[in-house]
mmCIF file of C-alpha atoms in Angstrom:
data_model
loop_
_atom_site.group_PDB
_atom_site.id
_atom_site.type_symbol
_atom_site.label_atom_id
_atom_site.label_comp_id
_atom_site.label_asym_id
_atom_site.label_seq_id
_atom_site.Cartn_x
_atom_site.Cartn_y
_atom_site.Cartn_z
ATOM 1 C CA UNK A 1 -33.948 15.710 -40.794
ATOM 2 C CA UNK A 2 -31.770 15.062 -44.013
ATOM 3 C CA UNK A 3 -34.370 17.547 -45.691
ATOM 4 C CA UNK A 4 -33.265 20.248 -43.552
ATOM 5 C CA UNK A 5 -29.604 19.132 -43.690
ATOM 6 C CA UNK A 6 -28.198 18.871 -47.229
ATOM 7 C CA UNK A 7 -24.584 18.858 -46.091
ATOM 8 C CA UNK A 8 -25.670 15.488 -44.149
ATOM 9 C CA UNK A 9 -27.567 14.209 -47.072
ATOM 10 C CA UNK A 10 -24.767 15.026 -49.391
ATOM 11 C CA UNK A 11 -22.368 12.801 -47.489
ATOM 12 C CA UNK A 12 -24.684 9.927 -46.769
ATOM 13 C CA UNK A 13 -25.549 9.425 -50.282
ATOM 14 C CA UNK A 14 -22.186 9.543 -51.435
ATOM 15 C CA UNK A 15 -21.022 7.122 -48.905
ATOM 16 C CA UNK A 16 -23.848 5.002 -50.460
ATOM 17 C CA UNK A 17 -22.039 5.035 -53.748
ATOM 18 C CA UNK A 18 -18.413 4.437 -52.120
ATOM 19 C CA UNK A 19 -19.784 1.452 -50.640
ATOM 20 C CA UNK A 20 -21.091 -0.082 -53.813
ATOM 21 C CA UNK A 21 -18.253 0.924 -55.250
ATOM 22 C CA UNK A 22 -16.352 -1.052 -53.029
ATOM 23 C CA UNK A 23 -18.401 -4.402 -53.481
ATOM 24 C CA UNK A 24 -17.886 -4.065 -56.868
ATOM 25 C CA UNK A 25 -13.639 -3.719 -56.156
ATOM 26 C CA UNK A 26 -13.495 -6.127 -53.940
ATOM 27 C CA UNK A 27 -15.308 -8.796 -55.793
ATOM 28 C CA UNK A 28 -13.703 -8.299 -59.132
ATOM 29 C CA UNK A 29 -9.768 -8.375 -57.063
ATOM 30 C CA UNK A 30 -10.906 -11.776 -55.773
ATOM 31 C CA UNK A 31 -12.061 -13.103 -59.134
ATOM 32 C CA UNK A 32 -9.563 -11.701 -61.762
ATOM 33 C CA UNK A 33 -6.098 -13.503 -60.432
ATOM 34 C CA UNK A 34 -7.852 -16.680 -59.841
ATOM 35 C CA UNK A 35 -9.602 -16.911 -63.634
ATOM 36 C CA UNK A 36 -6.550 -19.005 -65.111
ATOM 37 C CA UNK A 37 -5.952 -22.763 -64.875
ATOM 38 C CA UNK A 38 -2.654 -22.360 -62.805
ATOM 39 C CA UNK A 39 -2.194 -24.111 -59.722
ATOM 40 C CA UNK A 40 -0.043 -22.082 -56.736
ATOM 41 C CA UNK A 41 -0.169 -25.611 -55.078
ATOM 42 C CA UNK A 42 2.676 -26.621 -57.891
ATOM 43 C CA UNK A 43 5.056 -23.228 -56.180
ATOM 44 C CA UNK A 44 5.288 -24.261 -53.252
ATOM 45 C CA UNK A 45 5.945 -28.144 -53.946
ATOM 46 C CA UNK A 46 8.686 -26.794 -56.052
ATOM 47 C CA UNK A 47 10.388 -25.289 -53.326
ATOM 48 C CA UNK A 48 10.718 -28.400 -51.293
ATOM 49 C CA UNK A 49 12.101 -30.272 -54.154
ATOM 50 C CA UNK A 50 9.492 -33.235 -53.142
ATOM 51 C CA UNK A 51 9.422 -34.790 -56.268
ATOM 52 C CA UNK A 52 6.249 -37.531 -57.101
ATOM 53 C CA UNK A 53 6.829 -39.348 -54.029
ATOM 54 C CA UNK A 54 3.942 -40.101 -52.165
ATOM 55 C CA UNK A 55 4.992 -37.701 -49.784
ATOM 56 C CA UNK A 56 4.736 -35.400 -52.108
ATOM 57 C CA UNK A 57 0.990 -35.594 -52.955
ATOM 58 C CA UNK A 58 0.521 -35.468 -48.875
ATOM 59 C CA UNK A 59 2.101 -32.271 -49.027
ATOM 60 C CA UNK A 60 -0.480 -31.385 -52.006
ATOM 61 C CA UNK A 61 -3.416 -32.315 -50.295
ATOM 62 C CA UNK A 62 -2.059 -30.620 -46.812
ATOM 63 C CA UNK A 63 -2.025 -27.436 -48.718
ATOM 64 C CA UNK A 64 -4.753 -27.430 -50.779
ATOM 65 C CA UNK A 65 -6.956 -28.010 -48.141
ATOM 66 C CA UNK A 66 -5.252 -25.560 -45.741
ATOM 67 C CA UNK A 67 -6.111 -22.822 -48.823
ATOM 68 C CA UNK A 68 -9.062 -24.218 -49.316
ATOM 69 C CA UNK A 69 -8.562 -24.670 -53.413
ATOM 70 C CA UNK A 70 -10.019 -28.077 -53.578
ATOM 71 C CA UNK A 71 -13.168 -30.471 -52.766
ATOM 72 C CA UNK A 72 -13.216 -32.551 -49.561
ATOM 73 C CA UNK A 73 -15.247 -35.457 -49.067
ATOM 74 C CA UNK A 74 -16.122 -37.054 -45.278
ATOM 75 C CA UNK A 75 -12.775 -38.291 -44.331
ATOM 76 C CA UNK A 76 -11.021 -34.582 -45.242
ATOM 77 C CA UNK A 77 -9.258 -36.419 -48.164
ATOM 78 C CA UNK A 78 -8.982 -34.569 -51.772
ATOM 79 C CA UNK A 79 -11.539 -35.186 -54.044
ATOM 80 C CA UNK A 80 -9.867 -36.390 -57.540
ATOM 81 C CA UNK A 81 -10.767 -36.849 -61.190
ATOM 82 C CA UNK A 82 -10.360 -39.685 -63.281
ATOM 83 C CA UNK A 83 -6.779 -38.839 -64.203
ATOM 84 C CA UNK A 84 -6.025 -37.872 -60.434
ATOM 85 C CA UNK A 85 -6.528 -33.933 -60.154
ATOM 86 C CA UNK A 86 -8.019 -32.866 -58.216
ATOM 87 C CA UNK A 87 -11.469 -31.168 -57.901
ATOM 88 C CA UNK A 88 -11.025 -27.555 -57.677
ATOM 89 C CA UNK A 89 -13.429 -25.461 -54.815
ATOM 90 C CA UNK A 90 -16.247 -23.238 -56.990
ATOM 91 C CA UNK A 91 -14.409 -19.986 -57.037
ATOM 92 C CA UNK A 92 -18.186 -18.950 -55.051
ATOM 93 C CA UNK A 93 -17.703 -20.977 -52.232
ATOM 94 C CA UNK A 94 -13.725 -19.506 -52.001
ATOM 95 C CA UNK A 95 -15.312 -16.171 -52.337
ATOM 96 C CA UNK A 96 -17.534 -16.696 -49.420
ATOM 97 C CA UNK A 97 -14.653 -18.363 -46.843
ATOM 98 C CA UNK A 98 -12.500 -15.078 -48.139
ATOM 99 C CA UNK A 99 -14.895 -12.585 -46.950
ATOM 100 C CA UNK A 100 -15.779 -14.358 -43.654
ATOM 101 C CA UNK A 101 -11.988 -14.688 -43.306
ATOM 102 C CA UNK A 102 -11.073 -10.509 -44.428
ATOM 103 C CA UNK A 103 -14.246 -8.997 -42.006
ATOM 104 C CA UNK A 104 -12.188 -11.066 -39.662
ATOM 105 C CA UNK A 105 -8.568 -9.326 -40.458
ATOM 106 C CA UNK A 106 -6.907 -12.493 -41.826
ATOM 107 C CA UNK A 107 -5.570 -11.776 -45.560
ATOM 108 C CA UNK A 108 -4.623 -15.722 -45.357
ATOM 109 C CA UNK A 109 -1.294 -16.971 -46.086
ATOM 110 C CA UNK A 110 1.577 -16.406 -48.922
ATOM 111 C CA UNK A 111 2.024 -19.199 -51.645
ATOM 112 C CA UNK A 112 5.226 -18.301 -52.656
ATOM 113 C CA UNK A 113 6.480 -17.477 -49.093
ATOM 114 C CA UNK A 114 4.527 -20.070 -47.336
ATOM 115 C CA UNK A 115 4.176 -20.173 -44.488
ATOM 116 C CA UNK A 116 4.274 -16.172 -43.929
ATOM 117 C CA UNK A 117 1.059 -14.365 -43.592
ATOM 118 C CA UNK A 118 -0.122 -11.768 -46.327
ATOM 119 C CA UNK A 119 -0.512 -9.440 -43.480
ATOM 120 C CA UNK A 120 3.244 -9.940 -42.647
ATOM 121 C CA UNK A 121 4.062 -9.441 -46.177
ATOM 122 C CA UNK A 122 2.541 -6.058 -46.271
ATOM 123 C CA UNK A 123 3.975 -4.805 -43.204
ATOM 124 C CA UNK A 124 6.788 -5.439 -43.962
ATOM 125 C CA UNK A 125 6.368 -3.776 -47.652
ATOM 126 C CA UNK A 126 4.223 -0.852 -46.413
ATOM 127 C CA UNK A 127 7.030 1.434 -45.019
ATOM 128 C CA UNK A 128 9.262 1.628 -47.822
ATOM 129 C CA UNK A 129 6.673 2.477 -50.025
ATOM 130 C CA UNK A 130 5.316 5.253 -47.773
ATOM 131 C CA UNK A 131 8.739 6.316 -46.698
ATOM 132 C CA UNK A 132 9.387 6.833 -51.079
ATOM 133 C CA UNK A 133 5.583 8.002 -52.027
ATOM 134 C CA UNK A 134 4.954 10.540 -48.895
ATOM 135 C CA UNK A 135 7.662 13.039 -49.045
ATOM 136 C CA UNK A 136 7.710 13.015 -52.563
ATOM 137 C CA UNK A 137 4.114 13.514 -53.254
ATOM 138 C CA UNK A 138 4.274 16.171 -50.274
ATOM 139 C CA UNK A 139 7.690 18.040 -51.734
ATOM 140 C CA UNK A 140 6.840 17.838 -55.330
ATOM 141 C CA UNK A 141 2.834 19.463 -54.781
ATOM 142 C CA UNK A 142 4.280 22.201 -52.526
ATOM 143 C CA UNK A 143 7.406 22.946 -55.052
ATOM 144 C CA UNK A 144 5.315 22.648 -57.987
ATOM 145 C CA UNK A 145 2.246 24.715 -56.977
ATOM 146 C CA UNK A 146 4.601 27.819 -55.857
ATOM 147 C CA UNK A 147 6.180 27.890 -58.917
ATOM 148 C CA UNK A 148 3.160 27.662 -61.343
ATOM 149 C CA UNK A 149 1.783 29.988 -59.151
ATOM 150 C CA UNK A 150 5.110 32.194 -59.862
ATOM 151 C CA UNK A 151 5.216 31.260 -63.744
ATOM 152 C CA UNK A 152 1.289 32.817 -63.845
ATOM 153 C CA UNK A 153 2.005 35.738 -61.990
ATOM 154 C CA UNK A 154 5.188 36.826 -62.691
ATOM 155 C CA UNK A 155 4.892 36.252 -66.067
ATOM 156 C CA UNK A 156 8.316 37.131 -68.296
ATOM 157 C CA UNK A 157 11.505 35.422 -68.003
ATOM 158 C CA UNK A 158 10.029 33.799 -65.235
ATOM 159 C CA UNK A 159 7.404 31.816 -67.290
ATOM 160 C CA UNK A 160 9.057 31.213 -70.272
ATOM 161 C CA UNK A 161 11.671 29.182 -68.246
ATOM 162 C CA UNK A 162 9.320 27.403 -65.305
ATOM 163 C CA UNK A 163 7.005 26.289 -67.798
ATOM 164 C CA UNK A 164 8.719 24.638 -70.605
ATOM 165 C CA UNK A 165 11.023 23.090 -68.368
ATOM 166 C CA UNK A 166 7.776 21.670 -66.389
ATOM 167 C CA UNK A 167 6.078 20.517 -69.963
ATOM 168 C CA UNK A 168 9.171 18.420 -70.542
ATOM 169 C CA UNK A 169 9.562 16.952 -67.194
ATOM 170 C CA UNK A 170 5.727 16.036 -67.177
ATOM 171 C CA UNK A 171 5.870 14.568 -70.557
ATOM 172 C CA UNK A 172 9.194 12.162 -70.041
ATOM 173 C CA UNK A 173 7.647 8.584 -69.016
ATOM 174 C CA UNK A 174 8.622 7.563 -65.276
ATOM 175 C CA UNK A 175 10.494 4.374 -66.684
ATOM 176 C CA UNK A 176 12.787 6.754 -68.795
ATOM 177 C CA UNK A 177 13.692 8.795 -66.339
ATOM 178 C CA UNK A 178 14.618 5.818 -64.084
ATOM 179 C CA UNK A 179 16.210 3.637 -66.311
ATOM 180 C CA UNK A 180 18.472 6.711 -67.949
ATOM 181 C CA UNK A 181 19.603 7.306 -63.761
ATOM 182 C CA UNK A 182 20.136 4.121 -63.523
ATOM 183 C CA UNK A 183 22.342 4.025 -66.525
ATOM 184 C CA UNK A 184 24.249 7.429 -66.004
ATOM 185 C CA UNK A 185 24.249 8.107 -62.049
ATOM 186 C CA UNK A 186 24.237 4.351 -60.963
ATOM 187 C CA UNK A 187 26.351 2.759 -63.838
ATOM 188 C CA UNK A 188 28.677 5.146 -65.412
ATOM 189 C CA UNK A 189 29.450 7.631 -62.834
ATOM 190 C CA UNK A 190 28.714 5.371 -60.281
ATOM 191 C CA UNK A 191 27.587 7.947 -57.713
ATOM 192 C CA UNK A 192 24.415 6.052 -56.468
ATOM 193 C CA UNK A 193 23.556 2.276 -56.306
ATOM 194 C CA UNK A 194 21.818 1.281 -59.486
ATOM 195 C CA UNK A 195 19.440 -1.210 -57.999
ATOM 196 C CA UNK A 196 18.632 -1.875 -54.452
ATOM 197 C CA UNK A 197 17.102 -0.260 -50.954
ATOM 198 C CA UNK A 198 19.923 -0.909 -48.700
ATOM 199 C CA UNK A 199 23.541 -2.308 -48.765
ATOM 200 C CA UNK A 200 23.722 -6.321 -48.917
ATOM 201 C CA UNK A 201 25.096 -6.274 -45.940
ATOM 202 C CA UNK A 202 23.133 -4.625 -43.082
ATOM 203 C CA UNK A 203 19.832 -5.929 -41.748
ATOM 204 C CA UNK A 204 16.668 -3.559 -41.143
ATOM 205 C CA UNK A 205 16.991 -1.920 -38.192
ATOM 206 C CA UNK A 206 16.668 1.467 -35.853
ATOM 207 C CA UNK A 207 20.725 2.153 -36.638
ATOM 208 C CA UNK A 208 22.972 4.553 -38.576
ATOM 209 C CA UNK A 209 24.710 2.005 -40.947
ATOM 210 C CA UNK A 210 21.294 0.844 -42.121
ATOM 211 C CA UNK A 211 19.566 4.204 -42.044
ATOM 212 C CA UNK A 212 22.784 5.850 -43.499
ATOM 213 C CA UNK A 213 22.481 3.131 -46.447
ATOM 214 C CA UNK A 214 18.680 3.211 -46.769
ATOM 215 C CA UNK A 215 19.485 6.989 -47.657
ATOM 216 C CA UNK A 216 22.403 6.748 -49.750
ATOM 217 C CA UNK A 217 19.922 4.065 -51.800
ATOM 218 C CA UNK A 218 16.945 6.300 -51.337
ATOM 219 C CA UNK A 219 18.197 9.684 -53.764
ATOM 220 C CA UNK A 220 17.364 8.324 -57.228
ATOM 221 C CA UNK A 221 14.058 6.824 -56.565
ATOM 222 C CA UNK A 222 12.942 9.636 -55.124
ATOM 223 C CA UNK A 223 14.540 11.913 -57.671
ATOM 224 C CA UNK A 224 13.062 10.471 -60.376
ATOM 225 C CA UNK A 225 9.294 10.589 -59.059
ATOM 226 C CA UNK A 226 10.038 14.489 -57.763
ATOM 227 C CA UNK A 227 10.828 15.785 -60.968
ATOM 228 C CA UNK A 228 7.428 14.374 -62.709
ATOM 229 C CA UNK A 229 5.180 15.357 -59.869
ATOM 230 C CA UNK A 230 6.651 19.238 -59.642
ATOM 231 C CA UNK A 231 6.870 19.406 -63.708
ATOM 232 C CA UNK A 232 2.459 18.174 -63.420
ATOM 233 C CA UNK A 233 1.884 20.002 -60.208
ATOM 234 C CA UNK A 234 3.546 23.369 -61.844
ATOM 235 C CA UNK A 235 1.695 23.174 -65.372
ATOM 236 C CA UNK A 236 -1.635 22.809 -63.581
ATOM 237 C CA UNK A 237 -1.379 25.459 -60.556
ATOM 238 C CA UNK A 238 -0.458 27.620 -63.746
ATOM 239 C CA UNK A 239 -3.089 27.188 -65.281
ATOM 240 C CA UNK A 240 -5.627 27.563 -62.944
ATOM 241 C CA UNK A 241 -4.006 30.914 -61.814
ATOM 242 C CA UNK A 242 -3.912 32.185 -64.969
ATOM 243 C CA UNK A 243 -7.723 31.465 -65.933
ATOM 244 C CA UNK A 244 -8.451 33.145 -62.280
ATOM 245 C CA UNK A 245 -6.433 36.216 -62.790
ATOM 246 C CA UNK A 246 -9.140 36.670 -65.833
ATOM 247 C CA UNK A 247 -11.974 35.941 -64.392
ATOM 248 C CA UNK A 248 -14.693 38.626 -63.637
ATOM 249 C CA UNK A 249 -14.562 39.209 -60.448
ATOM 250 C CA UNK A 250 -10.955 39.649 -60.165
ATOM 251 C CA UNK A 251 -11.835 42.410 -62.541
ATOM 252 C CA UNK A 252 -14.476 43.781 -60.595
ATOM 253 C CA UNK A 253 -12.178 43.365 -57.658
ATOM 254 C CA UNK A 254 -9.170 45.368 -59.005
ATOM 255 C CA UNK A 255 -12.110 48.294 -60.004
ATOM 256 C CA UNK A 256 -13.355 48.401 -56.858
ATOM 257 C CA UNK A 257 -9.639 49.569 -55.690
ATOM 258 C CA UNK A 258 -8.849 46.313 -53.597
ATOM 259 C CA UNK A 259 -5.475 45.907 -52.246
ATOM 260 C CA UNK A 260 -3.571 43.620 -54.849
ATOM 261 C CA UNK A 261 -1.896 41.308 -52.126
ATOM 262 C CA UNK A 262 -5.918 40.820 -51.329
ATOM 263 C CA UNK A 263 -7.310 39.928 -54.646
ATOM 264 C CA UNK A 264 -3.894 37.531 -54.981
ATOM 265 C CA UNK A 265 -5.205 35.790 -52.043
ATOM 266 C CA UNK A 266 -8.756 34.378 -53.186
ATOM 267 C CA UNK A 267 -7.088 34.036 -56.468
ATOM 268 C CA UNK A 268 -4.720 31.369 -55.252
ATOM 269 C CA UNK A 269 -7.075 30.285 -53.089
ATOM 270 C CA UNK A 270 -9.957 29.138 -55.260
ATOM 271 C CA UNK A 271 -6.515 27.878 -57.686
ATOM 272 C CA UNK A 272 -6.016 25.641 -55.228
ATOM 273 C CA UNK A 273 -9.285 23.607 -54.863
ATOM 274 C CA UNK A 274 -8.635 21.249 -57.944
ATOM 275 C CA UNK A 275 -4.721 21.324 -56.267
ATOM 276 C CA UNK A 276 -6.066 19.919 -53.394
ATOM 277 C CA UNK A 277 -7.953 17.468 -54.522
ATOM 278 C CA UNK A 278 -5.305 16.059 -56.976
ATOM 279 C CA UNK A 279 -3.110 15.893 -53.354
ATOM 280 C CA UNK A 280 -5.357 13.898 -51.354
ATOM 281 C CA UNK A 281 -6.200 11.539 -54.519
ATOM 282 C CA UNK A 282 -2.584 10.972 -54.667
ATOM 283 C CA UNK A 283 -2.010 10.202 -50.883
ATOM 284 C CA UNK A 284 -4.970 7.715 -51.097
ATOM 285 C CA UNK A 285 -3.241 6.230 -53.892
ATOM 286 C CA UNK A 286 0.184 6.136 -52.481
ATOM 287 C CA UNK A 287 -0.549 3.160 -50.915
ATOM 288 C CA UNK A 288 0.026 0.777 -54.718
ATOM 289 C CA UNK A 289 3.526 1.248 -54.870
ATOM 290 C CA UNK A 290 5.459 3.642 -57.828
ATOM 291 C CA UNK A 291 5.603 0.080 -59.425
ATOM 292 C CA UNK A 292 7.131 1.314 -62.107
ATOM 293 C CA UNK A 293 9.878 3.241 -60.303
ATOM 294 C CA UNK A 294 10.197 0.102 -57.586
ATOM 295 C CA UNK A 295 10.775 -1.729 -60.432
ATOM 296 C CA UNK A 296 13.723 -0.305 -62.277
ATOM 297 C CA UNK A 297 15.363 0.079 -58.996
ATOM 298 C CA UNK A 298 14.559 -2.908 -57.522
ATOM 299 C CA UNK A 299 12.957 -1.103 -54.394
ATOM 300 C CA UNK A 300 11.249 -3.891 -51.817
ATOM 301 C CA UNK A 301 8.150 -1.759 -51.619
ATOM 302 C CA UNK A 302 4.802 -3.006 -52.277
ATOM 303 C CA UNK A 303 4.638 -2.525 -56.035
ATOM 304 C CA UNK A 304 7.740 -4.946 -55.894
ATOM 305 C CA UNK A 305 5.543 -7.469 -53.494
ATOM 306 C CA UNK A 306 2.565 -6.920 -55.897
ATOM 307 C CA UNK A 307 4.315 -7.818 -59.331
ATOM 308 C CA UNK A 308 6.122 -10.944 -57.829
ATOM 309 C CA UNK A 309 2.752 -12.227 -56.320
ATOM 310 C CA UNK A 310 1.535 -12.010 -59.776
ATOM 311 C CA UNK A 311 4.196 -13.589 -61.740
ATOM 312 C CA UNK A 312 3.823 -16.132 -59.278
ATOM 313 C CA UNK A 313 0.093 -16.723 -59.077
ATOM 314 C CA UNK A 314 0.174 -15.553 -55.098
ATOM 315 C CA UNK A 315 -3.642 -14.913 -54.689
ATOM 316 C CA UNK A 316 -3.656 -13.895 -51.019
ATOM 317 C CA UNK A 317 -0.994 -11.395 -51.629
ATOM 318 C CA UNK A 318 -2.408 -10.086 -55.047
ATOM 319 C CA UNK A 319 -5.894 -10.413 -52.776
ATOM 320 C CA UNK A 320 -4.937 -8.469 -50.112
ATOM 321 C CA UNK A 321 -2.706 -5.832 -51.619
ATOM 322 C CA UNK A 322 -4.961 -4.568 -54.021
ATOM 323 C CA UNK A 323 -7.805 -4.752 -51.049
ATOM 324 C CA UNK A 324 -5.465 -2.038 -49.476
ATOM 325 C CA UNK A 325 -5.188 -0.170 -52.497
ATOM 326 C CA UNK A 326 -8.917 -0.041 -52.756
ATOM 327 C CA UNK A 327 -9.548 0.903 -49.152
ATOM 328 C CA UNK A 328 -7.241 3.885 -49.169
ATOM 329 C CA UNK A 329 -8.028 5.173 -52.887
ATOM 330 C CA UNK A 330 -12.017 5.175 -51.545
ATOM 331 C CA UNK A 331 -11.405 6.761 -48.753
ATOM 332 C CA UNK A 332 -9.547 9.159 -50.065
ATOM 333 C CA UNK A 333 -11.639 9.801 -52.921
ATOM 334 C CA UNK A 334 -14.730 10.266 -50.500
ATOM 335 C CA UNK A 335 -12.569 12.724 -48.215
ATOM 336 C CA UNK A 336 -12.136 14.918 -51.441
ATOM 337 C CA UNK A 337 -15.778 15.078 -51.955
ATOM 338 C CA UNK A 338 -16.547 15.758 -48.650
ATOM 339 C CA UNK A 339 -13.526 18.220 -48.059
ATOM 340 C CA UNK A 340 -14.692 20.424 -51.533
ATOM 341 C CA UNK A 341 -18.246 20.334 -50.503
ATOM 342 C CA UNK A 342 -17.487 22.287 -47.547
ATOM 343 C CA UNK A 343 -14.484 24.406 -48.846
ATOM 344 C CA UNK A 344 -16.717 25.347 -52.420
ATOM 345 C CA UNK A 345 -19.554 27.873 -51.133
ATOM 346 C CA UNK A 346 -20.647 27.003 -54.806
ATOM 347 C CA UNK A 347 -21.087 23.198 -53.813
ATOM 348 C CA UNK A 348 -22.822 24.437 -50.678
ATOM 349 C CA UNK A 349 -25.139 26.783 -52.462
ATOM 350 C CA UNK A 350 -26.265 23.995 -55.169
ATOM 351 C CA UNK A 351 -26.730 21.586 -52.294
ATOM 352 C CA UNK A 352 -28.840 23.790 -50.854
ATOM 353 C CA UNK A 353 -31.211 24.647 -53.813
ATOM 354 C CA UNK A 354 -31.751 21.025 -54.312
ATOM 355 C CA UNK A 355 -32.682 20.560 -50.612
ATOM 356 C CA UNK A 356 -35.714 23.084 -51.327
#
């Protein structure tokens, strides 16, 4: 049957690879955070200002065995060195409890916001990343493919304007471009909020204040990822247009006495395939958070839940987050394939000749 079907075979074998591929992720985001000596026990005893009372080390031992980070013996009392540590769980056996615990949906609980769950953390993180990444990554592909597209064909003025402009735009780092809005919208004209995703004041809700402020908060984090995805979007639609415009059988096309509008069609067309797949790579990857930009603005997406789970030794929420991250960058990485191997007759044909 897969013989006779290399479309079918195609996708099952690359599924195959995705799969491995995501053993491999998820085992090396559960071992990299936890590779230092740090205890995350020590974060959260801080917060309740217990001291070395005895009360105290109950508290330790509550939590570490709730987390599972240390050895138990019969009694389900901490197991302690010589100088009263106490006897850390084999990062094997924490690896095992993690994945019985993830096929299960539970991403386990926040150190640093005990007693919140990581899934919590992340839904509550999720939306203003998505709300920042989607319509940007949307706008800026459609905005920047039409006017590479324009640059290649029209040629002239046109190009020597759209294309400069979108080399410099592409080249500026992210954090330059945020930190000089910061500086001279935010600070010294003052016409946006420097830092921030909504006015001190006003809680999260369905309302106009809050959605009025989320927008008013909203401009220069979006603005400064929109201008960097139209300026990379527009030099690389150009480019592909151009090299299609020269290709044979646009010649052969334009000989033949096709219509123009015609030829311009598969032209942009078959421009578009490496377009496309740069789109869906960046939708899978949404998902992680324009740390950078989150950063500079102090947005409460999840880049910002990310970095302060790491500065903070949170292993659930570094855990889980990047397990999201993974999930969605696969998948959409395995779409692409999928998606060009039936779009590409030239993907079709080869999968054919190796089927015979």
């Amino acid at each position: 049957m897969l013989r006779k079907n290399p479309t079918l075979r195609h996708i099952l074998g690359r599924a195959a690879w995705y799969f491995v591929t995501f053993l491999v992720a998820v085992t090396v985001n559960f071992f990299l955070p936890r590779l230092g000596d740090a205890n995350p026990i020590d974060a959260i005893l801080a917060k309740t200002n217990a001291g070395d009372s005895a009360g105290a080390r109950e508290k330790e031992e509550a939590y570490l065995r709730q987390f599972g980070l240390a050895e138990v013996d019969a009694q389900g009392k901490v197991i302690r060195t010589a100088d009263g540590k106490p006897v850390r769980t084999g990062l094997g056996k924490q690896f095992v409890s993690y994945l019985g615990l993830t096929l299960q949906g539970d991403l386990g609980t926040s150190f640093l916001q005990f007693p919140k769950p990581v899934s919590e953390i992340i839904k509550d993180a999720l939306p203003w990343t998505l709300c920042l990444q989607l319509p940007t990554i949307i706008f800026g592909w459609l905005v920047g493919n039409l006017l590479g597209a324009l640059a290649a064909y029209k040629r002239g003025v046109f190009d020597r304007i759209i294309y400069p402009l979108a080399l410099l735009v592409s080249a500026v780092p992210a954090f330059c471009v945020g930190i000089l809005m910061v500086y001279y919208f935010g600070i010294k004209l003052e016409w946006f909020p420097a830092v921030g995703g909504y006015d001190a004041g006003t809680t999260p809700a369905l309302s106009s204040d809050f959605l009025s402020s989320a927008a008013y908060y909203y401009v220069m984090p979006f603005l400064s990822i929109f201008m960097i995805v139209v300026g990379g979007q527009s030099i690389g639609m150009r480019s592909m247009v151009i090299y299609e415009l020269g290709t044979d059988y646009v010649k052969y096309a334009k000989l033949l006495g096709i219509k123009e509008n015609k030829i311009l069609l598969y032209t942009f067309r078959n421009a578009m395939l490496p377009q496309l797949t740069g789109l869906a790579l960046a939708l899978g990857a949404m998902v992680g958070g324009a740390l950078i930009t989150e950063i500079i603005f102090s947005y409460p997406g999840l880049g910002m839940a990310i970095l302060t789970a790491i500065q903070g030794n949170d292993y659930p929420v570094i855990t889980g987050c990047t397990l999201l991250i993974t999930v969605c960058v696969l998948v959409a990485n395995f779409s692409v394939d999928i998606l060009v191997g039936l779009l590409d007759p030239r993907i079709r044909a080869a999968q054919a000749a190796e089927s015979n």
